[in-house]
PDB file of C-alpha atoms in Angstrom:
ATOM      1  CA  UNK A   1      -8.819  -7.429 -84.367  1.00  0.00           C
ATOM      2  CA  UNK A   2      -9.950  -7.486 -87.908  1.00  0.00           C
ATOM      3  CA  UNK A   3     -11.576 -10.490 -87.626  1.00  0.00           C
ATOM      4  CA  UNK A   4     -13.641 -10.180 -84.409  1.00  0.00           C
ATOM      5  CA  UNK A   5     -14.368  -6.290 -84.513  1.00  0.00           C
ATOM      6  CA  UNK A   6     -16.423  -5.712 -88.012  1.00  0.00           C
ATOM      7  CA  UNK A   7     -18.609  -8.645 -86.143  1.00  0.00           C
ATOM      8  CA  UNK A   8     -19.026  -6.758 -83.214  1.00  0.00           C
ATOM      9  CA  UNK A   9     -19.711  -3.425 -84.707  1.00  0.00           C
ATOM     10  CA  UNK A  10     -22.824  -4.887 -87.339  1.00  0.00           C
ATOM     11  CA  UNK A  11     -23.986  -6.620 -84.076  1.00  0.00           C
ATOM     12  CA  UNK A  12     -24.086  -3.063 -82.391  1.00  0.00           C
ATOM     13  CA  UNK A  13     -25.458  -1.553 -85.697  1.00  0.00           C
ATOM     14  CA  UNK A  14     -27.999  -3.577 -85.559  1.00  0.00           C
ATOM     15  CA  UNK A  15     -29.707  -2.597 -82.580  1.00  0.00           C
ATOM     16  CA  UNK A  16     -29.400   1.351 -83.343  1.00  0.00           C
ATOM     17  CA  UNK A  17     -33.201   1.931 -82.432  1.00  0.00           C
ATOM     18  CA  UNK A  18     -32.679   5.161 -80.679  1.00  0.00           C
ATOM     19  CA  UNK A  19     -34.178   7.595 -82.813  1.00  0.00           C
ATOM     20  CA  UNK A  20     -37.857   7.206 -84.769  1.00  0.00           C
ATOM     21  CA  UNK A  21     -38.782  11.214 -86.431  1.00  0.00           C
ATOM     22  CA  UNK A  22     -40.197  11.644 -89.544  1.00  0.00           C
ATOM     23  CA  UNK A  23     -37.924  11.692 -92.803  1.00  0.00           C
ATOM     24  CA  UNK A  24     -38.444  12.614 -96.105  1.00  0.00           C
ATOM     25  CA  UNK A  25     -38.391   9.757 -98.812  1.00  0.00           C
ATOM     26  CA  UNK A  26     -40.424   9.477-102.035  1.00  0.00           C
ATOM     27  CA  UNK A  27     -41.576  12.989-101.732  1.00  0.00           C
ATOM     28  CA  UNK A  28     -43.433  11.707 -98.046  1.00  0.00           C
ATOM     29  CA  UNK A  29     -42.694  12.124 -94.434  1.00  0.00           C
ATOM     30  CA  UNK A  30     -42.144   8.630 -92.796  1.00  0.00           C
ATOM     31  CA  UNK A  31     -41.129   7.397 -89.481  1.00  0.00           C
ATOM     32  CA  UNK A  32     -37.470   6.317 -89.606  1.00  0.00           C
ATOM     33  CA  UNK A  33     -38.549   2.796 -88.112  1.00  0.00           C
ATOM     34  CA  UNK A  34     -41.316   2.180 -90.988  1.00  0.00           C
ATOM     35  CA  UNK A  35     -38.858   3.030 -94.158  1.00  0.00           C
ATOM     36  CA  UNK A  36     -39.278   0.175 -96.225  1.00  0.00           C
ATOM     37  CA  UNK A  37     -36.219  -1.931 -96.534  1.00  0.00           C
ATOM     38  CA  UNK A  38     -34.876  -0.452-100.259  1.00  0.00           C
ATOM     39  CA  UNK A  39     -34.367   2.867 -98.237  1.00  0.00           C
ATOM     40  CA  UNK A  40     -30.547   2.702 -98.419  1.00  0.00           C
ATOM     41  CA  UNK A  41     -30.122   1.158-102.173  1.00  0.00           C
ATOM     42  CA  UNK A  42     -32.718   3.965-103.509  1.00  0.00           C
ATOM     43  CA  UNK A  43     -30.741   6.697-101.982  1.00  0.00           C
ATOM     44  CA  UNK A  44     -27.227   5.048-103.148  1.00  0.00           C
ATOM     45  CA  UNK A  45     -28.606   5.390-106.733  1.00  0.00           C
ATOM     46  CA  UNK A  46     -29.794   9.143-106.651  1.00  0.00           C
ATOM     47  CA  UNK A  47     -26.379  10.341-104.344  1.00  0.00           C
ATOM     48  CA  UNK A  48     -23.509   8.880-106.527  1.00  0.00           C
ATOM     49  CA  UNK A  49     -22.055  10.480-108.858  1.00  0.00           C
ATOM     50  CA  UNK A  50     -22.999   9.255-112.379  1.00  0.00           C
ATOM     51  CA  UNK A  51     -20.049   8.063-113.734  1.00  0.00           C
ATOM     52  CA  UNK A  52     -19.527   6.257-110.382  1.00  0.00           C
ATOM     53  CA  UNK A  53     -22.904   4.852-110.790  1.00  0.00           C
ATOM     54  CA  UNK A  54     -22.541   3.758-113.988  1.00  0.00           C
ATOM     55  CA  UNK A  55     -18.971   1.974-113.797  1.00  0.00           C
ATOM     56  CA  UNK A  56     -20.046  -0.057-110.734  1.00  0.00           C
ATOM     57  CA  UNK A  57     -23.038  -1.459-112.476  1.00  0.00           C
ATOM     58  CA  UNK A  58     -21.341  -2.269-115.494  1.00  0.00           C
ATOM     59  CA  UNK A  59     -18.088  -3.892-113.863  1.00  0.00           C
ATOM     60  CA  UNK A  60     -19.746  -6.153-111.783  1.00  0.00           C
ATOM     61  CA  UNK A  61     -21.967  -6.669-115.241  1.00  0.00           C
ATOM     62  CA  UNK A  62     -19.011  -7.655-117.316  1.00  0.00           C
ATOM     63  CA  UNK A  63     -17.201  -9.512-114.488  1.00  0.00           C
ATOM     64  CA  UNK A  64     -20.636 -11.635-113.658  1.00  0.00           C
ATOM     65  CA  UNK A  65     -20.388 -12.502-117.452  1.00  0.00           C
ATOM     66  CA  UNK A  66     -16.866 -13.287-117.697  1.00  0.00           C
ATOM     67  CA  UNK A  67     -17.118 -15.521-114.669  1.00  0.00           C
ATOM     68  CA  UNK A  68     -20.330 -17.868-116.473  1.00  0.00           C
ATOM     69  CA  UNK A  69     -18.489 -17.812-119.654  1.00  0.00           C
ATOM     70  CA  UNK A  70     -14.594 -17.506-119.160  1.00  0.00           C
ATOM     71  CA  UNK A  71     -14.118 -18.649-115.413  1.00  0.00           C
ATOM     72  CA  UNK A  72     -10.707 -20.333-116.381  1.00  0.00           C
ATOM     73  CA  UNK A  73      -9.008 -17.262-117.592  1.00  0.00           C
ATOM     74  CA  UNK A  74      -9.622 -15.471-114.590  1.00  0.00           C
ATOM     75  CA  UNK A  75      -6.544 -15.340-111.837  1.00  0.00           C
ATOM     76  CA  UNK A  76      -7.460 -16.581-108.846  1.00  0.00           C
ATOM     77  CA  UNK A  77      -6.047 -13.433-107.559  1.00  0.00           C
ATOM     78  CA  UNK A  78      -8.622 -11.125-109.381  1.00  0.00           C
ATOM     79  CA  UNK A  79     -11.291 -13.053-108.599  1.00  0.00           C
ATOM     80  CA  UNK A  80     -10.468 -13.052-104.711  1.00  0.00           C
ATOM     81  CA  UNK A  81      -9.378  -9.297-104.634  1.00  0.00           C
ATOM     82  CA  UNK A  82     -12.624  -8.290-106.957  1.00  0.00           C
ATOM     83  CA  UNK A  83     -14.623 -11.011-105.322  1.00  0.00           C
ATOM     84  CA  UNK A  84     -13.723  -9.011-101.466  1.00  0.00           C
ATOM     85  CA  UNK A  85     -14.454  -5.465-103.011  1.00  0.00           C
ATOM     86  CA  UNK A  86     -17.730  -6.709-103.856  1.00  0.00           C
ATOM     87  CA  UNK A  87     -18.673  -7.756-100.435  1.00  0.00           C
ATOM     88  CA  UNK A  88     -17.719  -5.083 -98.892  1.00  0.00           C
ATOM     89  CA  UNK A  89     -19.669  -2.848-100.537  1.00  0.00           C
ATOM     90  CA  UNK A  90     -23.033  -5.105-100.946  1.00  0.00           C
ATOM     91  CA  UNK A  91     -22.339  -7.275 -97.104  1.00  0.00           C
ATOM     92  CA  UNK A  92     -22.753  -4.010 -94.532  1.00  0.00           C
ATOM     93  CA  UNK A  93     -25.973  -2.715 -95.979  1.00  0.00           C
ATOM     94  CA  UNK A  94     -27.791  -6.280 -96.930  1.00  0.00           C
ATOM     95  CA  UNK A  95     -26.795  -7.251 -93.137  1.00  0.00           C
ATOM     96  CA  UNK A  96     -28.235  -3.495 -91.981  1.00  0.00           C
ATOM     97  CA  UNK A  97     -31.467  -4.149 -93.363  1.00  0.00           C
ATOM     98  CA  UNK A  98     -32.161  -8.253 -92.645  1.00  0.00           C
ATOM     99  CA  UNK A  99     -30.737  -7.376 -89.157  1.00  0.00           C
ATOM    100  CA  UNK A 100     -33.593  -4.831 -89.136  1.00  0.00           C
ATOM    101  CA  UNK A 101     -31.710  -1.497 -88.213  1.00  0.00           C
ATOM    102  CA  UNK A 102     -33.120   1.757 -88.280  1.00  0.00           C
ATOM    103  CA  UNK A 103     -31.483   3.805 -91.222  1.00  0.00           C
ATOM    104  CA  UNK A 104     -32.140   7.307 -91.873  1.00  0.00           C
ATOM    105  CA  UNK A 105     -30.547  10.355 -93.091  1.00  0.00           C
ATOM    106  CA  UNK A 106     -29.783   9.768 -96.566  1.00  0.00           C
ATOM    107  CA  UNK A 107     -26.501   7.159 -96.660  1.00  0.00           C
ATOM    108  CA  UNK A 108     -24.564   8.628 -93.696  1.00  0.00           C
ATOM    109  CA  UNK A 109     -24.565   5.292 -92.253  1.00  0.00           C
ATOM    110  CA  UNK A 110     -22.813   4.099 -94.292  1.00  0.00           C
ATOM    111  CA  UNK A 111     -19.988   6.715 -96.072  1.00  0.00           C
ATOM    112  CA  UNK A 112     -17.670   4.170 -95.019  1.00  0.00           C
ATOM    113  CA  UNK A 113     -18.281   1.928 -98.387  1.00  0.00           C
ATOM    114  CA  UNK A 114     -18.150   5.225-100.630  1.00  0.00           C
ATOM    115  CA  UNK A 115     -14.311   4.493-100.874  1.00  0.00           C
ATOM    116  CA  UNK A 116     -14.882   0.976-101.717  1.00  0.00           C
ATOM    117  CA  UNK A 117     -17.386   1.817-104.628  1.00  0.00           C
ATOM    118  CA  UNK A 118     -15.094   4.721-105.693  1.00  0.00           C
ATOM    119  CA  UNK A 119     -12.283   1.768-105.933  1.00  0.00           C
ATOM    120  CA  UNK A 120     -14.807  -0.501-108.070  1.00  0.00           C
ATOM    121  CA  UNK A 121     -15.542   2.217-110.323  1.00  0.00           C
ATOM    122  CA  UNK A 122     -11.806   3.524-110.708  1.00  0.00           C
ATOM    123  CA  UNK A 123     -10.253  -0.145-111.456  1.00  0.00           C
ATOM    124  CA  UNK A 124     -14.123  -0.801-114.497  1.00  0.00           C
ATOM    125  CA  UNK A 125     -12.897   2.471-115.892  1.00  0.00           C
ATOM    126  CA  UNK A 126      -8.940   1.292-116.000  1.00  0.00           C
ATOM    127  CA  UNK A 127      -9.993  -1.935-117.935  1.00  0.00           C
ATOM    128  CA  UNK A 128     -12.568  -0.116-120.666  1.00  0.00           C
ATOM    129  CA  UNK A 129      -9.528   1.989-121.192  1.00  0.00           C
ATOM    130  CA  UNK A 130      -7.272  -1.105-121.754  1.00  0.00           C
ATOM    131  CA  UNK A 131     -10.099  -2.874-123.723  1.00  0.00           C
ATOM    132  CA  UNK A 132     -10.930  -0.077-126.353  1.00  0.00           C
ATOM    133  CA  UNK A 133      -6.915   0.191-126.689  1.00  0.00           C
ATOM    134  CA  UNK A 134      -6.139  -3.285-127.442  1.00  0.00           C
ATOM    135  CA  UNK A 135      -9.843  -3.809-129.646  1.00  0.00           C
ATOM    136  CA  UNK A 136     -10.271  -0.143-130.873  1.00  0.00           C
ATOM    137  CA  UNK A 137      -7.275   2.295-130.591  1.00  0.00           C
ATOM    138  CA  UNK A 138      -9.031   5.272-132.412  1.00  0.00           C
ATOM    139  CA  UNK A 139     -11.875   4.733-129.110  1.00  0.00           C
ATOM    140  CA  UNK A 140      -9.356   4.822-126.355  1.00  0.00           C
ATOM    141  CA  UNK A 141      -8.677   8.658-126.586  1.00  0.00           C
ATOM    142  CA  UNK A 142     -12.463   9.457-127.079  1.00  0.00           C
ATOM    143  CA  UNK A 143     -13.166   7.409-123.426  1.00  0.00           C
ATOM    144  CA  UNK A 144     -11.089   9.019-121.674  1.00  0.00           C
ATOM    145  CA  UNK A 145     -12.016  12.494-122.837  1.00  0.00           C
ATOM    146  CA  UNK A 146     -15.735  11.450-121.537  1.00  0.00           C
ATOM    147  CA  UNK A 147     -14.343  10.188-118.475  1.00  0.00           C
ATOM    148  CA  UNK A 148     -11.994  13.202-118.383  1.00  0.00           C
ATOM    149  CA  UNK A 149     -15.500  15.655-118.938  1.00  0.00           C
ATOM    150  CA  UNK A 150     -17.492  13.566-116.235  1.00  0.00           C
ATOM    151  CA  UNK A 151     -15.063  14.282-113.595  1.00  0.00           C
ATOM    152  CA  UNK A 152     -14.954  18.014-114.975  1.00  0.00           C
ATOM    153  CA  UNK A 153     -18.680  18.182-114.611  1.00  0.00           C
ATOM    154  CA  UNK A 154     -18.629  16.532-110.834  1.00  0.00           C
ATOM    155  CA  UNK A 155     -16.450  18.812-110.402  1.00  0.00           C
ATOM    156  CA  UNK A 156     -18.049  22.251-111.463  1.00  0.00           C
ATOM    157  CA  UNK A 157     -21.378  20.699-109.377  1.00  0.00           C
ATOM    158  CA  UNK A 158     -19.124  20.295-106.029  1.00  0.00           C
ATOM    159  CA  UNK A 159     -17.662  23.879-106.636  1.00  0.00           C
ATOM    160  CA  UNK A 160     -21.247  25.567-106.904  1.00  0.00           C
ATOM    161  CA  UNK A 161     -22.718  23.806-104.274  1.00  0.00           C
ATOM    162  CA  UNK A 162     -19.629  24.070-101.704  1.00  0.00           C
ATOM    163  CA  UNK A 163     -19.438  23.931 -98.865  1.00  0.00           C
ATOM    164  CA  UNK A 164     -22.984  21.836 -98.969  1.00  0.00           C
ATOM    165  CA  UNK A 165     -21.421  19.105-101.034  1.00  0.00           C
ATOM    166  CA  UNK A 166     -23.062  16.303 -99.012  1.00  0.00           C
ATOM    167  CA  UNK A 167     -26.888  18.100-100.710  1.00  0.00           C
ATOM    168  CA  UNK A 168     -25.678  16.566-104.000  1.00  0.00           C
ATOM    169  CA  UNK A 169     -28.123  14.097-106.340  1.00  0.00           C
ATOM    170  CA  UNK A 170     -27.145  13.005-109.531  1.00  0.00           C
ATOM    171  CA  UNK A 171     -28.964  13.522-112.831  1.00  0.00           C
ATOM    172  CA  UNK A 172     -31.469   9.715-112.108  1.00  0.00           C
ATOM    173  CA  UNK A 173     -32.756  11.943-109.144  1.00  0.00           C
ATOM    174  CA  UNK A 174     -33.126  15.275-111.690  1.00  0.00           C
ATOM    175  CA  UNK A 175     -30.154  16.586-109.555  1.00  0.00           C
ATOM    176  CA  UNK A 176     -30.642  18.847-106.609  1.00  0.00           C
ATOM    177  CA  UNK A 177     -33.719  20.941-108.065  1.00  0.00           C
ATOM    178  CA  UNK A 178     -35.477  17.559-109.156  1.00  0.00           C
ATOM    179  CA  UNK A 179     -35.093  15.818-105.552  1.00  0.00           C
ATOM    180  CA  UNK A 180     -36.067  19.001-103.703  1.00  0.00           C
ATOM    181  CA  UNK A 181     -39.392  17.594-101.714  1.00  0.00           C
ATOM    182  CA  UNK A 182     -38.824  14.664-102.856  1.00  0.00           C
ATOM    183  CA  UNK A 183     -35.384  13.563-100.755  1.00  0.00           C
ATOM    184  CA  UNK A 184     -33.491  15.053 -97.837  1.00  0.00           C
ATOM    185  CA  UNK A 185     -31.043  18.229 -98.445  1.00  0.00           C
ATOM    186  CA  UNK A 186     -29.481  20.043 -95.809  1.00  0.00           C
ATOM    187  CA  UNK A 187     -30.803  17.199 -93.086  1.00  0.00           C
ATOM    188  CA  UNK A 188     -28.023  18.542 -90.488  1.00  0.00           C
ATOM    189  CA  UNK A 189     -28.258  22.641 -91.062  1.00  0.00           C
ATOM    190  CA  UNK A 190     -24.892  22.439 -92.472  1.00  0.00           C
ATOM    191  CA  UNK A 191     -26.364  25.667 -93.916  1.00  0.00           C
ATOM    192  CA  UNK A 192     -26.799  27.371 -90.693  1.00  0.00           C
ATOM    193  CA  UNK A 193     -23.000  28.676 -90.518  1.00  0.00           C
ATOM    194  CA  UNK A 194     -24.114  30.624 -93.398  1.00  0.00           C
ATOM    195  CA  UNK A 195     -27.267  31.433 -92.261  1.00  0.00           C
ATOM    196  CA  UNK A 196     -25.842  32.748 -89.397  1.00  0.00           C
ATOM    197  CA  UNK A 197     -23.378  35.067 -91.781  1.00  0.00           C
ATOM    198  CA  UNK A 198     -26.172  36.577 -93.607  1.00  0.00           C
ATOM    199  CA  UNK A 199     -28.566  37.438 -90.689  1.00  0.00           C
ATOM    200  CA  UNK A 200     -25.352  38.805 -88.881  1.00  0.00           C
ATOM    201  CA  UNK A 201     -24.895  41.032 -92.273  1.00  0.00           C
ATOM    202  CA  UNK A 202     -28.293  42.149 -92.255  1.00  0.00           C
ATOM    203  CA  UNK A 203     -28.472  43.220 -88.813  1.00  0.00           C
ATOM    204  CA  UNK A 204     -25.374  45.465 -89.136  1.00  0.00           C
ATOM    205  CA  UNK A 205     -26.331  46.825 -92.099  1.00  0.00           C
ATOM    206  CA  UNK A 206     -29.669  48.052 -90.843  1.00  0.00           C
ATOM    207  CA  UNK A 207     -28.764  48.951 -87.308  1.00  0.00           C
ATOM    208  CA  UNK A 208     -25.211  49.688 -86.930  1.00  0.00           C
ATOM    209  CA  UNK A 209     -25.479  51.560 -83.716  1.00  0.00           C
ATOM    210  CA  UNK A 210     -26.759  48.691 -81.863  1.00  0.00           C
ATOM    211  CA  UNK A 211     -24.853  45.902 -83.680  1.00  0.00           C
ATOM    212  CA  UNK A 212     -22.554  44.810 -81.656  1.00  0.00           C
ATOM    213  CA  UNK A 213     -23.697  45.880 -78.144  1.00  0.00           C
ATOM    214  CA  UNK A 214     -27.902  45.256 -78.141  1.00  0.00           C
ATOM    215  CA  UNK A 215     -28.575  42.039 -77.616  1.00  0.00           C
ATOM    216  CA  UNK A 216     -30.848  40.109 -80.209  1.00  0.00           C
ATOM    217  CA  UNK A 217     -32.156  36.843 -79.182  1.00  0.00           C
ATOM    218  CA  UNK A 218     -32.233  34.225 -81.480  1.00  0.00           C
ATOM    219  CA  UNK A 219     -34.326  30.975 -82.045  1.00  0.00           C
ATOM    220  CA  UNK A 220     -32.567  28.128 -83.803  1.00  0.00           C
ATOM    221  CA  UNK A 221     -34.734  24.752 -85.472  1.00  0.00           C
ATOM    222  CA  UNK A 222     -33.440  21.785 -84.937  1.00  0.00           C
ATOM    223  CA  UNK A 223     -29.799  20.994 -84.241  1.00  0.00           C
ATOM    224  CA  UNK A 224     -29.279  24.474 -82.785  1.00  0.00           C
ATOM    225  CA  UNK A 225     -25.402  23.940 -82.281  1.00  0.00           C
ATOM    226  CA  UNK A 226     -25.042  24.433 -85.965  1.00  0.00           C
ATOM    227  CA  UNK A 227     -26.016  27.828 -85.946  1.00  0.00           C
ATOM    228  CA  UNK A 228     -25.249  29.362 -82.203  1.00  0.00           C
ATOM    229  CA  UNK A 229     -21.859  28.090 -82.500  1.00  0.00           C
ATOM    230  CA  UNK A 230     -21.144  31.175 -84.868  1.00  0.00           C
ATOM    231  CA  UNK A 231     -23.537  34.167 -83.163  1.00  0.00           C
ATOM    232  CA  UNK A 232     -21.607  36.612 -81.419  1.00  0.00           C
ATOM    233  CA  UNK A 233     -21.670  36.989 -77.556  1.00  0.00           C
ATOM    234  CA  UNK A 234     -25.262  39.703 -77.836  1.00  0.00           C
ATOM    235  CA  UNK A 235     -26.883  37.075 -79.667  1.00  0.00           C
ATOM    236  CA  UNK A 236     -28.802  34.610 -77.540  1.00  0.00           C
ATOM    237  CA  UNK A 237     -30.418  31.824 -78.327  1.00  0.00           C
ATOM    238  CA  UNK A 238     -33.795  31.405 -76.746  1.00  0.00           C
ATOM    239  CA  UNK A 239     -36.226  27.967 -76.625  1.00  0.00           C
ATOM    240  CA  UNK A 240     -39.092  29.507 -78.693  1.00  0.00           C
ATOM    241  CA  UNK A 241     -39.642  31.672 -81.378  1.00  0.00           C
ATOM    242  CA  UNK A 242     -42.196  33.517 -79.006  1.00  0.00           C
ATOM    243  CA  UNK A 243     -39.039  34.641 -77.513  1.00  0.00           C
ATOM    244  CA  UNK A 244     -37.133  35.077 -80.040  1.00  0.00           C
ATOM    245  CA  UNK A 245     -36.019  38.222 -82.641  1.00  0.00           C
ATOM    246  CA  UNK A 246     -34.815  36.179 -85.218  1.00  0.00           C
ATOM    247  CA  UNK A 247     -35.490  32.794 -86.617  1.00  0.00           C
ATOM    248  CA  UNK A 248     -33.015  30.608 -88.111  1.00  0.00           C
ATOM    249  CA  UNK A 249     -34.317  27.482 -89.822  1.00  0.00           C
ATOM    250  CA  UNK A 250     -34.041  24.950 -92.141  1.00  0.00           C
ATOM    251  CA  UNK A 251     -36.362  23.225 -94.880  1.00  0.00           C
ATOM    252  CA  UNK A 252     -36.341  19.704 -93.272  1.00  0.00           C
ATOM    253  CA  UNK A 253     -39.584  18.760 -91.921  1.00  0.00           C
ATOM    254  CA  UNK A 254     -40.787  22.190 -93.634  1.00  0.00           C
ATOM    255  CA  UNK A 255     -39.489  23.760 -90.009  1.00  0.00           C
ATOM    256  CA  UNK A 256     -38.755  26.969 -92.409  1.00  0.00           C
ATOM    257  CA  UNK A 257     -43.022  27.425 -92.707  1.00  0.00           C
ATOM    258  CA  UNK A 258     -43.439  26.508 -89.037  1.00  0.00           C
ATOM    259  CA  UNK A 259     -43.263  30.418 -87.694  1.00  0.00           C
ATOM    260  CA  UNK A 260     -44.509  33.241 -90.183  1.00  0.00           C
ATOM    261  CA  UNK A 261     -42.431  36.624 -90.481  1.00  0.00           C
ATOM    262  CA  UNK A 262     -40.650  38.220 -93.154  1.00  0.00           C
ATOM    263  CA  UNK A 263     -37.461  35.913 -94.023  1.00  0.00           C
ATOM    264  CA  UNK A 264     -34.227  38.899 -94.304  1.00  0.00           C
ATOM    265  CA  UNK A 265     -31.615  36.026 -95.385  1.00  0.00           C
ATOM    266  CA  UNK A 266     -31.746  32.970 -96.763  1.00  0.00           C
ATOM    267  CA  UNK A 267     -29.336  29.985 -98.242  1.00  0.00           C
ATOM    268  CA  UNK A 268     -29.770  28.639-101.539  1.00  0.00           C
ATOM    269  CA  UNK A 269     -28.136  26.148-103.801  1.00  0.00           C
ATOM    270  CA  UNK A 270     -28.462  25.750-107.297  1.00  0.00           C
ATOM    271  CA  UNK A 271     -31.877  27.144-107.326  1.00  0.00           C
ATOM    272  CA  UNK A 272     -32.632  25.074-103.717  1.00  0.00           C
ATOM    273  CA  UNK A 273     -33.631  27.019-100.465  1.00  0.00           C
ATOM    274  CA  UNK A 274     -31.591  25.423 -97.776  1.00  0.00           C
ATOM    275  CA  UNK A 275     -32.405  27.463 -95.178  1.00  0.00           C
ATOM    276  CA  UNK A 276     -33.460  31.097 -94.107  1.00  0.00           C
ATOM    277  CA  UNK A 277     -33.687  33.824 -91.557  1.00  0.00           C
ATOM    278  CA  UNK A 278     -36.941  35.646 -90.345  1.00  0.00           C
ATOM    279  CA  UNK A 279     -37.377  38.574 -88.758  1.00  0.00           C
ATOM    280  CA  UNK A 280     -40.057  38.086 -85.867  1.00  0.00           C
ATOM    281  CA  UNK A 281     -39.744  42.096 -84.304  1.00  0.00           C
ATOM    282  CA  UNK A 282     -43.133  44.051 -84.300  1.00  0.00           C
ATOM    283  CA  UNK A 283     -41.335  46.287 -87.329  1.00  0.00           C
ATOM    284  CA  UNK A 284     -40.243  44.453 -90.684  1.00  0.00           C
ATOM    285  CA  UNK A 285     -37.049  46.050 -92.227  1.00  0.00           C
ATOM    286  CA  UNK A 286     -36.369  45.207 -95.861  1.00  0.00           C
ATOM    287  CA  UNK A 287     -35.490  42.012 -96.797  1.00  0.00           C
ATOM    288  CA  UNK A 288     -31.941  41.007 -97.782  1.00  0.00           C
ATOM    289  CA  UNK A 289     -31.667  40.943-101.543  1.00  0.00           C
ATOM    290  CA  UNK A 290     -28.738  38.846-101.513  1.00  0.00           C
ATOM    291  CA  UNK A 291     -30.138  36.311 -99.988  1.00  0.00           C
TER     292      UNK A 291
END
């Protein structure tokens, strides 16, 4: 029911007041409900790509101008297909925030108009092409080379930060070293798989007798699922670090300074600390230099 369902799902959007913790925006932990209402725009500028970025603005730039100063030569079937692409990207978050939803956690929300803005962007690109070949012909081989080297660059960017993609900021936010403390990173301890990996490593390498039959008990921040899912059946997780050998954490809400002890592992990206282990036994063994 195309017609009927998008209604009912913004209606149910809406009134997604469940959850109220403290997020990082503008280099300051805020309550989710008291984010002020350019929340979701900000963070769509610093998380697409820049090319991405870039096209969007300028298409609906040039097609604004085109439609005060040439409306006639438009087709009416441009100007309904691009007129439809534009509300679906701008209708879903402008009804979000006057509805007064609760939106946190970067753009997650709303991945569902990345494709649409990704379509934007692909058809602005398409028609500079065709411009600078029927106005400059010596241009059109130099555009697409620099769209051809932005894509290469996205590209090399994804491949260092796999498999934390979803951590990336363009160059507006300074990329990922510029909105460390400043924006969310790892907000789900997508990191913790790898975490997990290293402290694993670390433990066999410095106790290989009792690797795989002592039992180590682990303490896991936040959404412990992330990590425990991957520990092997002598790894426990306990409630508290009191408890605990190990501690696995992430750096949202700083829960990586929340219990001292030497960290063994951690996860980094780009020059970012994502997350880390810590050794909380009465002896500290060396660190893990690979971490």
């Amino acid at each position: 029911n195309p017609l009927i369902n998008p209604y009912e799902a913004y209606k149910a959007f809406s009134a997604f007041q469940f959850w109220n913790g403290f997020v990082l925006f503008d280099g300051a932990f805020t309550r989710a409900a008291d984010l002020p209402r350019h929340y979701l725009f900000q963070y769509l500028l610093v998380k697409l790509p820049d090319l991405m970025l870039l096209s969007v603005f300028l298409g609906i730039g040039l097609g604004a101008y085109r439609l005060v100063t040439r409306p006639a030569a438009i087709p009416r079937l441009h100007l309904s297909q691009h007129g439809f692409l534009i509300f679906a990207i701008v209708f879903p978050p402008t009804y979000a925030i006057l509805s007064g939803a609760i939106v946190y956690d970067t753009v997650r929300h709303f991945l569902f108009i990345i494709p649409v803005i990704a379509v934007v962007s692909g058809v602005t690109l398409h028609q500079l092409v065709l411009l600078a070949e029927r106005t400059r012909p010596r241009i059109a081989p130099l555009a697409l080379a620099a769209i051809a080297l932005s894509l290469s660059v996205q590209l090399w960017i994804n491949v260092r930060l796999h498999p934390h993609q979803y951590v990336y900021y363009n160059s507006f936010a300074g990329g990922l070293a510029g909105a460390d403390g400043i924006y969310e990173t790892d907000y789900w301890a997508n990191s913790y798989k790898e975490a997990v990996e290293r402290m694993l490593a670390f433990v066999e390498r410095t106790e290989p007798e009792g690797y795989s039959t002592k039992e180590y008990r682990v303490n896991i921040c936040g959404p412990f699922l992330s990590g425990a899912h991957y520990l092997p059946e002598n790894f426990k997780v306990v409630p508290s670090p009191q408890e605990a050998d190990f501690f696995v954490a992430f750096t949202r809400v700083n829960c990586h300074k929340s219990v001292l002890g030497p960290t063994v592992a951690s996860v980094n990206r780009m020059g970012v600390l994502l997350s880390v282990v810590k050794d909380l036994r009465t002896d500290p063994v060396e660190p893990d230099s690979d971490g």
